[in-house]
Structure formats: structure tokens, C-alpha cells
Tab-separated table of C-alpha atoms and ligand atoms in Angstrom:
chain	number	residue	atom	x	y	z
B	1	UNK	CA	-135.137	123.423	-121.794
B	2	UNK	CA	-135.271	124.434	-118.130
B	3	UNK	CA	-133.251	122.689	-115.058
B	4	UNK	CA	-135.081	121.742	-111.742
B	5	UNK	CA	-134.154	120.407	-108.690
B	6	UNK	CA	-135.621	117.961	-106.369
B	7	UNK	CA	-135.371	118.077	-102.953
B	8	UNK	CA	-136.104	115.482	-100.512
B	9	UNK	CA	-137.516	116.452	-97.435
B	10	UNK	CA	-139.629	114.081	-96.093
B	11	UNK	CA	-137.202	112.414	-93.485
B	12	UNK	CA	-138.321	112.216	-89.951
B	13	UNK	CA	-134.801	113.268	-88.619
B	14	UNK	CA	-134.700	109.880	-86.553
B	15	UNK	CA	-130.871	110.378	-85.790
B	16	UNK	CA	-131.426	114.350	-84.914
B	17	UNK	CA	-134.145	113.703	-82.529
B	18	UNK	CA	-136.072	116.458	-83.022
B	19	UNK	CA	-139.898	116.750	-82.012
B	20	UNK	CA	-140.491	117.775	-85.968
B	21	UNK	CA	-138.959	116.444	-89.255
B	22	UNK	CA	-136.118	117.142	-89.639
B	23	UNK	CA	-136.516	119.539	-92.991
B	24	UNK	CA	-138.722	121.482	-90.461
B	25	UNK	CA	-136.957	121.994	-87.708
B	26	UNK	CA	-135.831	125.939	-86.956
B	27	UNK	CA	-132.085	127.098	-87.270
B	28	UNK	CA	-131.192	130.804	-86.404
B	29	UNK	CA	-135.140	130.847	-86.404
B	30	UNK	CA	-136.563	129.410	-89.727
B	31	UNK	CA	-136.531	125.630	-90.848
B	32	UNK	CA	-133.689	124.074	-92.631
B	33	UNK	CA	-135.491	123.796	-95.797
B	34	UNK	CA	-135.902	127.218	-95.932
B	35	UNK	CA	-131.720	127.875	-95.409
B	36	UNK	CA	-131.397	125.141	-97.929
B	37	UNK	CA	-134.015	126.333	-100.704
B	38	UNK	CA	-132.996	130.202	-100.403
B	39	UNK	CA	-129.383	129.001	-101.166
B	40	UNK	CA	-130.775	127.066	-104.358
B	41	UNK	CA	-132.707	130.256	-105.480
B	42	UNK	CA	-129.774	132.034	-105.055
B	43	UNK	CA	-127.803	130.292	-107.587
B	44	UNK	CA	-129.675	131.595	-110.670
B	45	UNK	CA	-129.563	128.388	-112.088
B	46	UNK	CA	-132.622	126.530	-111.732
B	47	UNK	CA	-136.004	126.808	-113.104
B	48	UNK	CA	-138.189	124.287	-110.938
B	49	UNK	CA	-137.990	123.333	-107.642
B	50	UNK	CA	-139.982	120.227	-106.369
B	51	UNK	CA	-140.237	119.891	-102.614
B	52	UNK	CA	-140.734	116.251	-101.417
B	53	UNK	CA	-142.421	117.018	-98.052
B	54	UNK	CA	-143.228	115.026	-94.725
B	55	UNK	CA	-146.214	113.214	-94.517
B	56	UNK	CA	-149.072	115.935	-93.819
B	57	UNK	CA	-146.681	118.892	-94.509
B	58	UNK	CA	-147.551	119.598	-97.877
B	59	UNK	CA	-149.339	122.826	-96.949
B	60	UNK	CA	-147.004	123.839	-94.122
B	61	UNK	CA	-143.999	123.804	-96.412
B	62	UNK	CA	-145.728	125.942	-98.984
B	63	UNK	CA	-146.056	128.262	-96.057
B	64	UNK	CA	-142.667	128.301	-94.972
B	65	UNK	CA	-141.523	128.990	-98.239
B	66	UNK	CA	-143.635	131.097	-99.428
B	67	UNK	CA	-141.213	134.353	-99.339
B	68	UNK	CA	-138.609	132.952	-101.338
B	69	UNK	CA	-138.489	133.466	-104.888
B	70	UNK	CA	-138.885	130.582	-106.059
B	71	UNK	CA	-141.103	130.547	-109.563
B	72	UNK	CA	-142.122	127.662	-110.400
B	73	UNK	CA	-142.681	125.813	-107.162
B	74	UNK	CA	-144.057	122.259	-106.550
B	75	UNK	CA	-144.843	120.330	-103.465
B	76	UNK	CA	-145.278	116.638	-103.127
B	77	UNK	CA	-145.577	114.276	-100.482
B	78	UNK	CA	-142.453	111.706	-100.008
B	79	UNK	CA	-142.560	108.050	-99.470
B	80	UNK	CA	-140.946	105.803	-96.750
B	81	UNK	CA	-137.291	105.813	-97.806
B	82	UNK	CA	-135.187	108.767	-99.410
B	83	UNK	CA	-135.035	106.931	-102.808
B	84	UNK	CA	-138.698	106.568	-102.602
B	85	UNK	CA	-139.382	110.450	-102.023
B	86	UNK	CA	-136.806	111.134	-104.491
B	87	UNK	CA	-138.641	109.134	-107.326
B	88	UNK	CA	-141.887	111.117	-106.425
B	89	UNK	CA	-140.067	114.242	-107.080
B	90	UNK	CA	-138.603	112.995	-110.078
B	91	UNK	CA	-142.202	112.138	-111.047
B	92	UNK	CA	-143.402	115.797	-110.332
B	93	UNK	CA	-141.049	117.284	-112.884
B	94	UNK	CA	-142.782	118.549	-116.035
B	95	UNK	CA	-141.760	116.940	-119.565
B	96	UNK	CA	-139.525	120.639	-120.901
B	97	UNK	CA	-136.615	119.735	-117.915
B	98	UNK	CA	-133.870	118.372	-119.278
B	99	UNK	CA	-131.124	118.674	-116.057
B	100	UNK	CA	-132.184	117.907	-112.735
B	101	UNK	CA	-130.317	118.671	-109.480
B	102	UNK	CA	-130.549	116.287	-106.682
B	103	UNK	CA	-130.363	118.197	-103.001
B	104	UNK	CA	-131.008	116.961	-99.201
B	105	UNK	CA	-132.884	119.732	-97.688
B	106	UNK	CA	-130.641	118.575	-94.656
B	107	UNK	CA	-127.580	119.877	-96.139
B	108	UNK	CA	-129.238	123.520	-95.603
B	109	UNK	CA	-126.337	125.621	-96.444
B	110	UNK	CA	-124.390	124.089	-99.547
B	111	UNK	CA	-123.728	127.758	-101.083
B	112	UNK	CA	-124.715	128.899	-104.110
B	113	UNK	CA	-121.886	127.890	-106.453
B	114	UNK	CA	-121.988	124.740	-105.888
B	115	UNK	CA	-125.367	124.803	-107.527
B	116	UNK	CA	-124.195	126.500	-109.954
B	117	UNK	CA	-121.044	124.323	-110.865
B	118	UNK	CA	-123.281	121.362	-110.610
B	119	UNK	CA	-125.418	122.416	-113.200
B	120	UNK	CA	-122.344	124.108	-115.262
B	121	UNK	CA	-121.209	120.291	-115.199
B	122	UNK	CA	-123.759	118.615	-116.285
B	123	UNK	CA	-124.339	120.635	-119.298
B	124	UNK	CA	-120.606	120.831	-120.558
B	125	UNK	CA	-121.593	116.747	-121.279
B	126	UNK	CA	-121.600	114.958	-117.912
B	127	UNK	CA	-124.800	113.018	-117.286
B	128	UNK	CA	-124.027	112.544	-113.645
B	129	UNK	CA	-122.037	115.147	-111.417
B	130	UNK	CA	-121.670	114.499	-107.891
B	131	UNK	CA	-119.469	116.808	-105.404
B	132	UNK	CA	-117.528	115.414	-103.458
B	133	UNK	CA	-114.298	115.893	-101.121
B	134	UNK	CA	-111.482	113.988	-99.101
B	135	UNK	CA	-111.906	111.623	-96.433
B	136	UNK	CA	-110.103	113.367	-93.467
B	137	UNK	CA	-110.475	110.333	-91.200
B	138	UNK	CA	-108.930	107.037	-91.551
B	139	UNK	CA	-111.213	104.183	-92.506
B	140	UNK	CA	-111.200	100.735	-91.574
B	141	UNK	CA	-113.258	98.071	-93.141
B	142	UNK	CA	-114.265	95.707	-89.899
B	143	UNK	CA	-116.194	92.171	-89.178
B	144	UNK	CA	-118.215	93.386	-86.550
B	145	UNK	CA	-115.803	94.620	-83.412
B	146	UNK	CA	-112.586	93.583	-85.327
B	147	UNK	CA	-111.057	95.221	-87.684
B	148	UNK	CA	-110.044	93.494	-90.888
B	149	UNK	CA	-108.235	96.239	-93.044
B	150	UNK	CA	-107.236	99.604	-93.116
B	151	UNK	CA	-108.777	100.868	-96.210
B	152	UNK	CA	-106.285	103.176	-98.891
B	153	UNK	CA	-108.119	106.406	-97.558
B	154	UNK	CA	-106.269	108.112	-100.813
B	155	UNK	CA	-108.901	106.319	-102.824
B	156	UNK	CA	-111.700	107.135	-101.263
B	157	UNK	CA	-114.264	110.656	-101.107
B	158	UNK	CA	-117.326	111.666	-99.410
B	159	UNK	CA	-120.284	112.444	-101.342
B	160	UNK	CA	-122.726	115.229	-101.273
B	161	UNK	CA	-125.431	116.722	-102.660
B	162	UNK	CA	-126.473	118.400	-104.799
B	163	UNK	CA	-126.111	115.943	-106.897
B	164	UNK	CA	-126.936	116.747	-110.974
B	165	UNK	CA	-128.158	114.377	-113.808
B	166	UNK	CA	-129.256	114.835	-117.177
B	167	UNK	CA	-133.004	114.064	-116.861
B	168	UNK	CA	-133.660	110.997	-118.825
B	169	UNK	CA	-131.044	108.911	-117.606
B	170	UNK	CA	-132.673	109.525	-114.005
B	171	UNK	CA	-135.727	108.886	-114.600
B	172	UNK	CA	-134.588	105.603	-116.176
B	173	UNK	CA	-132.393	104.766	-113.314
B	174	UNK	CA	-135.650	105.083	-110.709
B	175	UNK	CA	-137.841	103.217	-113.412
B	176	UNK	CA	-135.233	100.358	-112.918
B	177	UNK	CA	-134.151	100.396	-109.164
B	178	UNK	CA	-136.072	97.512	-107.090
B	179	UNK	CA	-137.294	98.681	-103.327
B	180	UNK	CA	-134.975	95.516	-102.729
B	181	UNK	CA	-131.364	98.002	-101.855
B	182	UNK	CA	-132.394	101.084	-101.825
B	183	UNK	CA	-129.824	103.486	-103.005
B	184	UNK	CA	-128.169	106.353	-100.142
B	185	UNK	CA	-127.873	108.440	-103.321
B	186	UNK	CA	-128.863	109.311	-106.547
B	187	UNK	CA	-125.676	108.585	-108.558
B	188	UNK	CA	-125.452	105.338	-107.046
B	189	UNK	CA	-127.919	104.368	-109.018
B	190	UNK	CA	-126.525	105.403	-112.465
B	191	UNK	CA	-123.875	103.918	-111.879
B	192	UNK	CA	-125.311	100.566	-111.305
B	193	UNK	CA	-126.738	100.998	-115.058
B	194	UNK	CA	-123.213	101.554	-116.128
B	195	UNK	CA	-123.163	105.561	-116.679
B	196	UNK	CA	-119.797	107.026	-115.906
B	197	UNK	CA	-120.257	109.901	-112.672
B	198	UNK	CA	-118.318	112.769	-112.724
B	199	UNK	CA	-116.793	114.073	-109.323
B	200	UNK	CA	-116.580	118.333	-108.975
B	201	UNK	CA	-115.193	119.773	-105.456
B	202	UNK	CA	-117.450	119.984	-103.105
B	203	UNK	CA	-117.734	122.498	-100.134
B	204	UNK	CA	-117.268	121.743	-96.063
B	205	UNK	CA	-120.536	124.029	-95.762
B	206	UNK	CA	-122.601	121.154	-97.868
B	207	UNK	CA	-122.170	118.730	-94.838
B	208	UNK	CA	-125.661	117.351	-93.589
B	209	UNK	CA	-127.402	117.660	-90.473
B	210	UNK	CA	-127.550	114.239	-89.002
B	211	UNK	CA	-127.122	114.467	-85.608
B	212	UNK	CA	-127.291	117.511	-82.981
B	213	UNK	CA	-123.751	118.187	-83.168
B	214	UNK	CA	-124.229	119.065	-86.776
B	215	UNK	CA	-127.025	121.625	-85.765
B	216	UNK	CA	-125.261	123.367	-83.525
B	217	UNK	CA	-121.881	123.287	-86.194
B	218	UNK	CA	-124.329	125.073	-88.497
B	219	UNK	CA	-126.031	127.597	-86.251
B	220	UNK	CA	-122.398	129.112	-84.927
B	221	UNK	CA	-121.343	129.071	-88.857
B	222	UNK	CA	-124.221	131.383	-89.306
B	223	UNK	CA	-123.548	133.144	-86.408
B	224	UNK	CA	-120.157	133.695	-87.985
B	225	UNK	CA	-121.700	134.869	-91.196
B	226	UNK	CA	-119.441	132.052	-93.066
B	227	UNK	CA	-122.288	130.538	-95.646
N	301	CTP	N1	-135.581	111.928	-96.901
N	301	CTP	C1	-136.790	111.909	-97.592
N	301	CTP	N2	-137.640	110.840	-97.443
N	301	CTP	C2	-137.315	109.815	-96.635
N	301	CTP	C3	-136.090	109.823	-95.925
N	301	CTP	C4	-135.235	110.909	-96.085
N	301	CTP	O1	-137.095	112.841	-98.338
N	301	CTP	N3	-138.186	108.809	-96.504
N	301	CTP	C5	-134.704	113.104	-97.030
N	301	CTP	C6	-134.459	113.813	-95.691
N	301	CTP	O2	-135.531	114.699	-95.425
N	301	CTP	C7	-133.130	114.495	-95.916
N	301	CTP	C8	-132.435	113.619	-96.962
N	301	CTP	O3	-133.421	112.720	-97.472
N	301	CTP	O4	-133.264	115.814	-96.434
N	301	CTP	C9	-131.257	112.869	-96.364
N	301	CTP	O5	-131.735	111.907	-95.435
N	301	CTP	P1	-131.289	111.809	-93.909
N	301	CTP	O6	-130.228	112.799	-93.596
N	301	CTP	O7	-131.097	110.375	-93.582
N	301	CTP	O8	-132.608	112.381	-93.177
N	301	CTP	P2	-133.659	111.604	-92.307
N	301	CTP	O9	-134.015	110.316	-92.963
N	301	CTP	O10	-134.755	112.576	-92.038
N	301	CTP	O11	-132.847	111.347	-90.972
N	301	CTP	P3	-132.718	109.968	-90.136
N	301	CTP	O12	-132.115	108.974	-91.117
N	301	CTP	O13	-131.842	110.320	-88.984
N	301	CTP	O14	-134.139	109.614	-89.725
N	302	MG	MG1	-132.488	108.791	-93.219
């Protein structure tokens, strides 16, 4: 059995502002995708790779990625939310996967290992494996511009991606989900069908690029040759 991962792509990059989706848009001269896929490949860990791409981009991200080695590569277009363009990667996946990885082509340089450890994870037994790490601020839980509680912060993590699964319970977990709440990630919705999700450390280099803060926080760690 081979793993894959699926990588959504397809976001317009509303909160980065950019002219081009976000997935496309250059760092240190070549799109985020790219920095994000040539980390996956790096990994030695995955067998497939699905790209969900922007509307119209299907051929441009082939392009764009065509130098990596990446063997068994498909593209698809996404749909109007994440958990919509995840579900049409998830769809893309041939029947002889049996662990999928979950990664935001925005969080363009998670390094290798974590791949790796993700997928380590989910085969020693875990069906869902999501990194995560501490909350360094504190965090309040408010009624709109008052604050009603200052949450235990000792309880509480951030979650990235990628994010792994064992491939049947995902695909059941998108067969079920309504468009109704759609889920900000991928374990979310395992857990709402009751499977237990296993946390592994995460890495400060997995944050995404949201905003242009964050691009310029990951063009001066490449600068620095940190990833
Ligand atoms: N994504 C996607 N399809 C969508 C929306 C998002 O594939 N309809 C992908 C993005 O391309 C990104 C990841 O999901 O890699 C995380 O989403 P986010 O950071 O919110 O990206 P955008 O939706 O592009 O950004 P924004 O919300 O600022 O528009
Ligand atoms: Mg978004």
C-alpha cells in the first residue's frame, strides 16, 4: 500500500492580498507550492501527491512543478471552501493508498521530518495525527468587545498541517460532513465521528502564510538558510 498526500491549493489568498492565489504567489523567486511540495518530496515518505489547484491553474501548476520529483503526480481543480478542495483531492486518490497526509500548500516550509513523523504516526496505529504546538499568547474567550474569560492557555495547542489519516476513515469523514460548518481542518472532522486524534510536535517553520507579515517572516528564514 502506498501513502499520498493532498494538498490544498486552491485558496485565493484573500487575507495576503496578493494579485495571484495565494499557492502561486513567488517567495525567494518560485511559488509557495513549489517550497511546500519540494519539502514533501523530500521526506521520502510519500508515494502520491494530489495538487488541489486554483480555478484555471490546473496547467500552470503542472508547470511550476514540473522539476520536482515528484512520481506520481495529480492535479485537480478545488472547490469554494478548503474542505471542499480537500474532498476533491481525497477523491483523486487511487484505491492502493492506504495513509493520506493532509498539507496547506500555504504552510510552504514545514520541513521534511515532520512529514516523515506524520506518516511514522499514523502507521504505528494512529488513524489521525495532527502536529501541533503551544499557545504562546494568552487567550481570551470574548462577547464581542468584552471579554468574558481568560481561557486555561495550558490546555490549549495550535494545529498544523500536515495533518495524517488512515485513508478510509477520511474518506468516510468527507462522505459524512454537510457544506452546513465546514471544517478549518481535516481532523476536525474525525473527531466529530468519534475517532480519537493523536497530537505529535510540530515545528515553528510549519506556520502558514496568512497575511504579509508571514511572507516576509518566511523569505528572511530562507534568507537565513533556517528551513
Ligand atoms: N484552500 C483551498 N481551497 C479553498 C480555500 C483554501 O485549497 N477554497 C487552501 C489554500 O490554498 C491554503 C489552505 O487551504 O493552502 C489554507 O487556507 P488559507 O490559509 O485560508 O488560504 P486562503 O483561503 O487562500 O486564504 P484567505 O482565507 O486569506 O483567502
Ligand atoms: Mg481561507
Amino acid at each position: 500500500m502506498r501513502s499520498a498526500l493532498v494538498v490544498p491549493a486552491a485558496g485565493r489568498g484573500d487575507r495576503l492580498g496578493a494579485s495571484r492565489p495565494k499557492a502561486l504567489v513567488p517567495l525567494a523567486g518560485e511559488p509557495l507550492l513549489v517550497h511546500a511540495l519540494r519539502r514533501a518530496a523530500a521526506s521520502g515518505v510519500l508515494d502520491v501527491v494530489v495538487v488541489v489547484a486554483p480555478a484555471g491553474a490546473c496547467e500552470e501548476v503542472r508547470d511550476v512543478l514540473a522539476g520536482l520529483p515528484l512520481p506520481d503526480l495529480r492535479v485537480v481543480p478545488g472547490g469554494a471552501e478548503r474542505q471542499d478542495s480537500v474532498r476533491l483531492g481525497v477523491a483523486a486518490l487511487p484505491d492502493d493508498v492506504d495513509v493520506v497526509l493532509v498539507h496547506d500548500a500555504a504552510r510552504c516550509l514545514a520541513p521534511p521530518a515532520l512529514f516523515e513523523l506524520v506518516v511514522r504516526t499514523v502507521r504505528a496505529g494512529h488513524p489521525a495525527v495532527v502536529p501541533v504546538l503551544p499557545v504562546s499568547d494568552t487567550v481570551k474567550r470574548v462577547a464581542g468587545d468584552v471579554v468574558v474569560e481568560t481561557v486555561d492557555r495550558s490546555e490549549l495547542v495550535a494545529v498544523q498541517t500536515p495533518q495524517g489519516f488512515a485513508c478510509a476513515p477520511l474518506r468516510a469523514a468527507h462522505a459524512a460532513a454537510g457544506a452546513a460548518t465546514p471544517a478549518t481542518d481535516d481532523a476536525g472532522m474525525l473527531e466529530a465521528l468519534g475517532h480519537p486524534v493523536r497530537t505529535v510536535p510540530g515545528d515553528d517553520r510549519a506556520f502558514k502564510v496568512t497575511r504579509p507579515l508571514d511572507l516576509l517572516l518566511a523569505g528572511a528564514l530562507l534568507a537565513a538558510a533556517a528551513p
